Amino acid sequence: MQSLKGKTALVTGSTSGIGLGIAKALAAQGAQIVLNGFGDVQAAQSEIAALGVTAAYHGADMRRPGEISDMMNFAADRFGRVDILVNNAGIQHVARIEAFATERWDDVLAVNLSSAFHTSRLALPGMYANNWGRIINIASTHGLVGSVEKSAYVASKHGIIGLTKVTALETATTGVTCNAICPGWVLTPLVQKQVDARALAMGLTNEEAKKSLVGEKSPSQQFTTPEQLGALAVFLCSDAAINVRGAAWNMDGGWVAQ
Ligand code: NAD
């Protein structure tokens, strides 16, 4: 039985990686999907359509509040309302603070944090009207702990966990919930760039660099997969999760248990 039939899910940054994995998991449960992101749109749309649901797309740039507003209006016009909002779009920039380009700081904060404020404020009225909604913010282990050279990313991810808590408190007596998922390393295009940089800097093969990256932080020495994160998102959308509110749920091979 498909548990999300009749629901509409909007997943930001869902043309690749974790966002696409979560969109596919929600689609497999029958949810109609609104995709967003700058990757291969046609490929992502066909993967979702193959699961038997509609896959609409809006190309809003998550740095721009006006375009986010257009995307939310587009979703409401097309499907009536957004029932499940997954704030997933994210970017990374790696440099020490004194060398961190200020425009990169602004972009990381805008995409990773402010966009979730804008989508949430625009989705909540429809969710309240229907007394049902799920907001899932994709944070990171870097929302719970720091790492060198990732000031903007760590600040944005700590920030989105704060936003998650406030959203959860403001919705606490309703059928709307808000939670964060905190993945450890997931082998997506975002992380492959860091694997490539490590391979180059340390003279390693791609396989050696992957092992060295994941082993450094993750006691399990395993990458988390988009499919595993999709299954957690489906659980957070279930009736059984109605009292899970304001959680920052790590799926990280034990990274933050240390
Ligand atoms: P990814 O690079 O594969 O996907 C990022 C998505 O965001 C893509 O669809 C991209 O097109 C989109 N995007 C980027 N800038 C955008 C913008 N301005 N407007 C709209 N869309 C934009 O990366 P991923 O690893 O799948 O990351 C997804 C989320 O998971 C991010 O929030 C990231 O911080 C988080 N995360 C990733 C990992 C990991 O190890 N990969 C770990 C923890 C958290």
Coordinates of N, CA and C in Angstrom, one line a residue, residues 63-197:
R63 N 18.9 31.0 -4.1 CA 19.5 32.2 -3.5 C 18.5 33.4 -3.6
R64 N 17.4 33.2 -4.4 CA 16.6 34.4 -4.7 C 15.1 34.2 -4.2
P65 N 14.8 35.0 -3.1 CA 13.4 34.9 -2.5 C 12.3 35.0 -3.5
G66 N 12.5 35.9 -4.5 CA 11.4 36.1 -5.5 C 11.1 34.8 -6.3
E67 N 12.2 34.1 -6.7 CA 12.1 32.9 -7.5 C 11.5 31.8 -6.6
I68 N 11.8 31.8 -5.3 CA 11.3 30.8 -4.4 C 9.8 31.0 -4.3
S69 N 9.4 32.2 -4.2 CA 7.9 32.5 -4.2 C 7.2 32.0 -5.4
D70 N 7.8 32.2 -6.6 CA 7.3 31.8 -7.9 C 7.1 30.2 -7.8
M71 N 8.1 29.6 -7.3 CA 8.1 28.1 -7.2 C 7.0 27.6 -6.3
M72 N 6.8 28.3 -5.2 CA 5.7 27.8 -4.3 C 4.3 28.1 -4.9
N73 N 4.2 29.2 -5.6 CA 2.9 29.5 -6.3 C 2.7 28.5 -7.4
F74 N 3.8 28.1 -8.1 CA 3.7 27.1 -9.2 C 3.2 25.8 -8.6
A75 N 3.7 25.4 -7.5 CA 3.3 24.1 -6.8 C 1.9 24.1 -6.4
A76 N 1.5 25.3 -5.8 CA 0.1 25.4 -5.4 C -0.9 25.4 -6.6
D77 N -0.5 26.1 -7.7 CA -1.4 26.1 -8.8 C -1.5 24.8 -9.4
R78 N -0.4 24.0 -9.5 CA -0.4 22.7 -10.1 C -1.1 21.6 -9.3
F79 N -0.8 21.6 -8.0 CA -1.3 20.5 -7.1 C -2.2 20.9 -6.0
G80 N -2.5 22.2 -5.8 CA -3.4 22.6 -4.8 C -2.6 23.1 -3.6
R81 N -1.7 22.4 -3.1 CA -0.8 22.8 -2.0 C 0.4 21.9 -1.9
V82 N 1.4 22.3 -1.1 CA 2.5 21.4 -0.8 C 2.3 20.8 0.6
D83 N 2.2 19.4 0.6 CA 2.0 18.7 1.9 C 3.3 18.4 2.6
I84 N 4.3 18.1 1.7 CA 5.6 17.6 2.3 C 6.6 18.6 1.6
L85 N 7.4 19.2 2.5 CA 8.4 20.2 2.0 C 9.7 19.6 2.5
V86 N 10.6 19.3 1.5 CA 11.9 18.8 1.9 C 12.9 19.9 1.5
N87 N 13.5 20.6 2.5 CA 14.5 21.7 2.2 C 15.9 21.0 2.1
N88 N 16.3 20.7 0.9 CA 17.5 19.9 0.7 C 18.6 20.6 -0.1
A89 N 18.2 21.6 -0.9 CA 19.3 22.2 -1.7 C 20.4 22.7 -0.8
G90 N 21.6 22.4 -1.3 CA 22.8 22.8 -0.5 C 24.0 22.9 -1.3
I91 N 24.9 23.8 -0.9 CA 26.2 23.9 -1.5 C 27.3 24.0 -0.5
Q92 N 28.5 23.8 -0.9 CA 29.7 23.7 0.0 C 30.7 24.7 -0.5
H93 N 31.5 25.3 0.3 CA 32.7 26.0 -0.1 C 33.8 25.8 1.0
V94 N 35.0 25.4 0.6 CA 36.0 25.0 1.6 C 37.1 26.0 1.5
A95 N 37.4 26.7 2.6 CA 38.5 27.6 2.7 C 38.6 28.1 4.2
R96 N 39.8 28.4 4.6 CA 39.9 29.0 6.0 C 39.2 30.3 6.1
I97 N 38.8 30.7 7.3 CA 38.0 31.9 7.4 C 38.7 33.2 6.8
E98 N 40.0 33.3 7.0 CA 40.6 34.5 6.6 C 40.7 34.6 5.0
A99 N 40.5 33.4 4.4 CA 40.6 33.4 2.9 C 39.3 33.1 2.3
F100 N 38.2 33.1 3.1 CA 36.9 32.7 2.6 C 36.2 33.8 1.8
A101 N 36.0 33.6 0.5 CA 35.4 34.7 -0.3 C 34.0 35.1 0.2
T102 N 33.8 36.4 0.4 CA 32.6 36.9 1.1 C 31.3 36.5 0.3
E103 N 31.5 36.6 -1.1 CA 30.3 36.2 -1.9 C 29.9 34.8 -1.7
R104 N 30.9 33.9 -1.5 CA 30.7 32.5 -1.3 C 29.9 32.3 0.1
W105 N 30.4 33.0 1.1 CA 29.7 33.0 2.4 C 28.2 33.3 2.2
D106 N 27.9 34.4 1.4 CA 26.5 34.8 1.2 C 25.7 33.7 0.5
D107 N 26.3 33.1 -0.5 CA 25.6 32.1 -1.3 C 25.3 30.9 -0.5
V108 N 26.3 30.4 0.3 CA 26.1 29.2 1.2 C 25.0 29.5 2.2
L109 N 25.0 30.6 2.8 CA 23.9 31.0 3.8 C 22.6 31.1 3.1
A110 N 22.5 31.7 1.9 CA 21.3 31.8 1.2 C 20.7 30.5 0.8
V111 N 21.5 29.6 0.2 CA 21.0 28.3 -0.3 C 20.7 27.4 0.9
N112 N 21.6 27.2 1.8 CA 21.5 26.2 2.8 C 20.6 26.6 4.0
L113 N 20.4 27.9 4.2 CA 19.6 28.3 5.4 C 18.4 29.2 5.0
S114 N 18.7 30.3 4.4 CA 17.5 31.3 4.1 C 16.5 30.7 3.2
S115 N 16.8 29.9 2.2 CA 15.8 29.3 1.3 C 14.8 28.5 2.1
A116 N 15.3 27.8 3.2 CA 14.3 27.0 4.0 C 13.4 27.9 4.8
F117 N 13.8 29.0 5.2 CA 12.9 30.0 5.8 C 11.8 30.4 4.8
H118 N 12.2 30.7 3.6 CA 11.3 31.2 2.6 C 10.3 30.2 2.2
T119 N 10.8 28.9 1.9 CA 9.8 27.9 1.5 C 8.9 27.6 2.6
S120 N 9.4 27.5 3.9 CA 8.6 27.2 5.0 C 7.5 28.2 5.3
R121 N 7.9 29.5 5.2 CA 6.9 30.5 5.5 C 5.8 30.5 4.4
L122 N 6.1 30.1 3.2 CA 5.1 30.1 2.2 C 4.3 28.8 2.2
A123 N 4.9 27.7 2.7 CA 4.1 26.4 2.7 C 3.2 26.3 3.9
L124 N 3.6 26.9 5.0 CA 2.9 26.6 6.3 C 1.4 27.0 6.2
P125 N 1.0 28.1 5.6 CA -0.5 28.4 5.6 C -1.3 27.3 5.0
G126 N -0.9 26.7 3.9 CA -1.6 25.6 3.3 C -1.6 24.4 4.2
M127 N -0.5 24.1 4.8 CA -0.4 23.0 5.7 C -1.4 23.1 6.9
Y128 N -1.4 24.4 7.5 CA -2.3 24.6 8.6 C -3.8 24.5 8.2
A129 N -4.1 25.0 7.0 CA -5.5 24.9 6.5 C -5.9 23.5 6.4
N130 N -5.0 22.6 6.1 CA -5.3 21.1 5.9 C -5.0 20.3 7.2
N131 N -4.5 21.0 8.2 CA -4.0 20.3 9.4 C -3.2 19.1 9.2
W132 N -2.4 19.1 8.1 CA -1.4 18.0 7.9 C -0.3 18.6 7.1
G133 N 0.9 18.3 7.5 CA 2.1 18.7 6.8 C 3.4 18.1 7.4
R134 N 4.4 18.0 6.6 CA 5.7 17.6 7.0 C 6.7 18.5 6.4
I135 N 7.6 19.1 7.3 CA 8.7 19.8 6.8 C 10.0 19.1 7.2
I136 N 10.8 18.7 6.3 CA 12.0 18.0 6.6 C 13.2 18.8 6.1
N137 N 14.0 19.2 7.0 CA 15.2 20.0 6.7 C 16.4 19.1 6.6
I138 N 17.1 19.2 5.5 CA 18.3 18.3 5.4 C 19.5 19.2 5.9
A139 N 19.8 18.9 7.1 CA 21.0 19.6 7.8 C 22.2 18.7 7.5
S140 N 22.9 18.3 8.5 CA 24.2 17.6 8.3 C 24.8 17.3 9.7
T141 N 25.7 16.3 9.7 CA 26.5 16.2 11.0 C 27.1 17.6 11.3
H142 N 27.3 18.3 10.2 CA 27.9 19.7 10.4 C 26.9 20.7 11.0
G143 N 25.7 20.2 11.3 CA 24.7 21.0 12.1 C 24.9 20.7 13.6
L144 N 25.7 19.7 13.9 CA 25.9 19.3 15.3 C 27.3 19.5 15.7
V145 N 28.3 19.4 14.8 CA 29.7 19.5 15.1 C 30.4 20.4 14.0
G146 N 31.6 20.9 14.3 CA 32.3 21.7 13.3 C 33.4 20.9 12.6
S147 N 33.9 21.4 11.5 CA 35.1 20.9 10.9 C 35.8 22.2 10.3
V148 N 37.2 22.1 10.3 CA 37.9 23.2 9.8 C 37.6 23.5 8.3
E149 N 37.7 24.7 7.9 CA 37.6 25.2 6.5 C 36.1 25.2 6.0
K150 N 35.2 25.0 6.9 CA 33.8 24.9 6.5 C 32.9 25.9 7.3
S151 N 33.4 27.1 7.5 CA 32.7 28.0 8.3 C 31.3 28.3 7.9
A152 N 31.1 28.6 6.6 CA 29.7 29.0 6.1 C 28.8 27.8 6.2
Y153 N 29.3 26.6 5.8 CA 28.5 25.4 5.8 C 28.1 25.0 7.2
V154 N 29.0 25.0 8.1 CA 28.7 24.6 9.5 C 27.8 25.6 10.1
A155 N 28.0 26.9 9.9 CA 27.1 27.9 10.4 C 25.7 27.8 9.8
S156 N 25.6 27.5 8.5 CA 24.3 27.3 7.9 C 23.5 26.1 8.4
K157 N 24.3 25.0 8.6 CA 23.7 23.8 9.1 C 23.3 23.9 10.6
H158 N 24.1 24.5 11.4 CA 23.7 24.8 12.8 C 22.4 25.6 12.8
G159 N 22.4 26.6 11.8 CA 21.2 27.5 11.7 C 20.0 26.8 11.3
I160 N 20.1 25.9 10.4 CA 18.8 25.2 10.0 C 18.3 24.3 11.1
I161 N 19.2 23.8 11.9 CA 18.6 23.0 13.1 C 17.9 23.9 14.0
G162 N 18.4 25.2 14.2 CA 17.6 26.1 15.0 C 16.3 26.5 14.4
L163 N 16.3 26.7 13.1 CA 15.0 26.9 12.4 C 14.1 25.8 12.5
T164 N 14.6 24.5 12.5 CA 13.8 23.3 12.6 C 13.1 23.3 14.0
K165 N 13.9 23.7 15.0 CA 13.3 23.6 16.4 C 12.2 24.7 16.5
V166 N 12.4 25.9 16.0 CA 11.3 26.9 16.1 C 10.1 26.5 15.3
T167 N 10.3 26.0 14.1 CA 9.2 25.5 13.3 C 8.4 24.4 14.0
A168 N 9.1 23.5 14.7 CA 8.5 22.4 15.4 C 7.7 22.9 16.6
L169 N 8.2 24.0 17.2 CA 7.5 24.5 18.4 C 6.2 25.3 17.9
E170 N 6.4 26.0 16.9 CA 5.2 26.8 16.4 C 4.1 25.9 15.8
T171 N 4.5 24.7 15.4 CA 3.5 23.8 14.8 C 3.0 22.7 15.8
A172 N 3.6 22.8 17.0 CA 3.5 21.6 17.9 C 2.1 21.1 18.2
T173 N 1.1 21.9 18.2 CA -0.3 21.4 18.5 C -1.1 21.1 17.3
T174 N -0.4 21.1 16.1 CA -1.1 20.8 14.9 C -0.7 19.5 14.2
G175 N -1.3 19.2 13.1 CA -0.9 18.0 12.3 C 0.3 18.3 11.4
V176 N 1.0 19.3 11.7 CA 2.2 19.7 10.9 C 3.4 19.4 11.8
T177 N 4.4 18.7 11.3 CA 5.7 18.4 12.0 C 6.9 19.0 11.2
C178 N 7.9 19.3 12.0 CA 9.2 19.7 11.3 C 10.3 19.0 12.0
N179 N 11.2 18.4 11.2 CA 12.4 17.7 11.8 C 13.5 17.9 10.8
A180 N 14.7 17.7 11.3 CA 15.9 17.8 10.5 C 16.6 16.4 10.4
I181 N 17.2 16.1 9.3 CA 18.0 14.9 9.1 C 19.4 15.3 9.0
C182 N 20.3 14.6 9.7 CA 21.7 15.0 9.7 C 22.6 13.9 9.1
P183 N 22.7 13.9 7.8 CA 23.6 12.8 7.2 C 25.0 13.0 7.5
G184 N 25.8 11.9 7.6 CA 27.2 12.0 7.6 C 27.6 12.0 6.1
W185 N 28.8 11.4 5.7 CA 29.2 11.4 4.3 C 28.3 10.6 3.5
V186 N 27.8 11.2 2.4 CA 27.0 10.5 1.3 C 27.8 10.8 0.0
L187 N 28.0 9.7 -0.8 CA 28.8 9.9 -2.0 C 27.9 10.5 -3.1
T188 N 27.8 11.8 -3.1 CA 27.1 12.5 -4.1 C 28.0 13.5 -4.9
P189 N 27.6 14.2 -5.9 CA 28.5 15.1 -6.6 C 29.1 16.1 -5.6
L190 N 28.4 16.6 -4.6 CA 28.9 17.5 -3.6 C 30.1 17.0 -2.9
V191 N 30.1 15.7 -2.6 CA 31.2 15.1 -1.8 C 32.3 14.6 -2.8
Q192 N 31.9 14.2 -4.0 CA 32.9 13.7 -5.0 C 34.0 14.8 -5.2
K193 N 33.5 16.1 -5.2 CA 34.5 17.2 -5.4 C 35.5 17.2 -4.3
Q194 N 35.1 16.8 -3.0 CA 36.0 16.8 -1.9 C 36.9 15.6 -2.0
V195 N 36.4 14.5 -2.6 CA 37.2 13.3 -2.8 C 38.3 13.6 -3.8
D196 N 37.9 14.3 -4.9 CA 38.8 14.7 -6.0 C 39.9 15.5 -5.4
A197 N 39.6 16.5 -4.6 CA 40.6 17.4 -4.0 C 41.5 16.7 -3.1

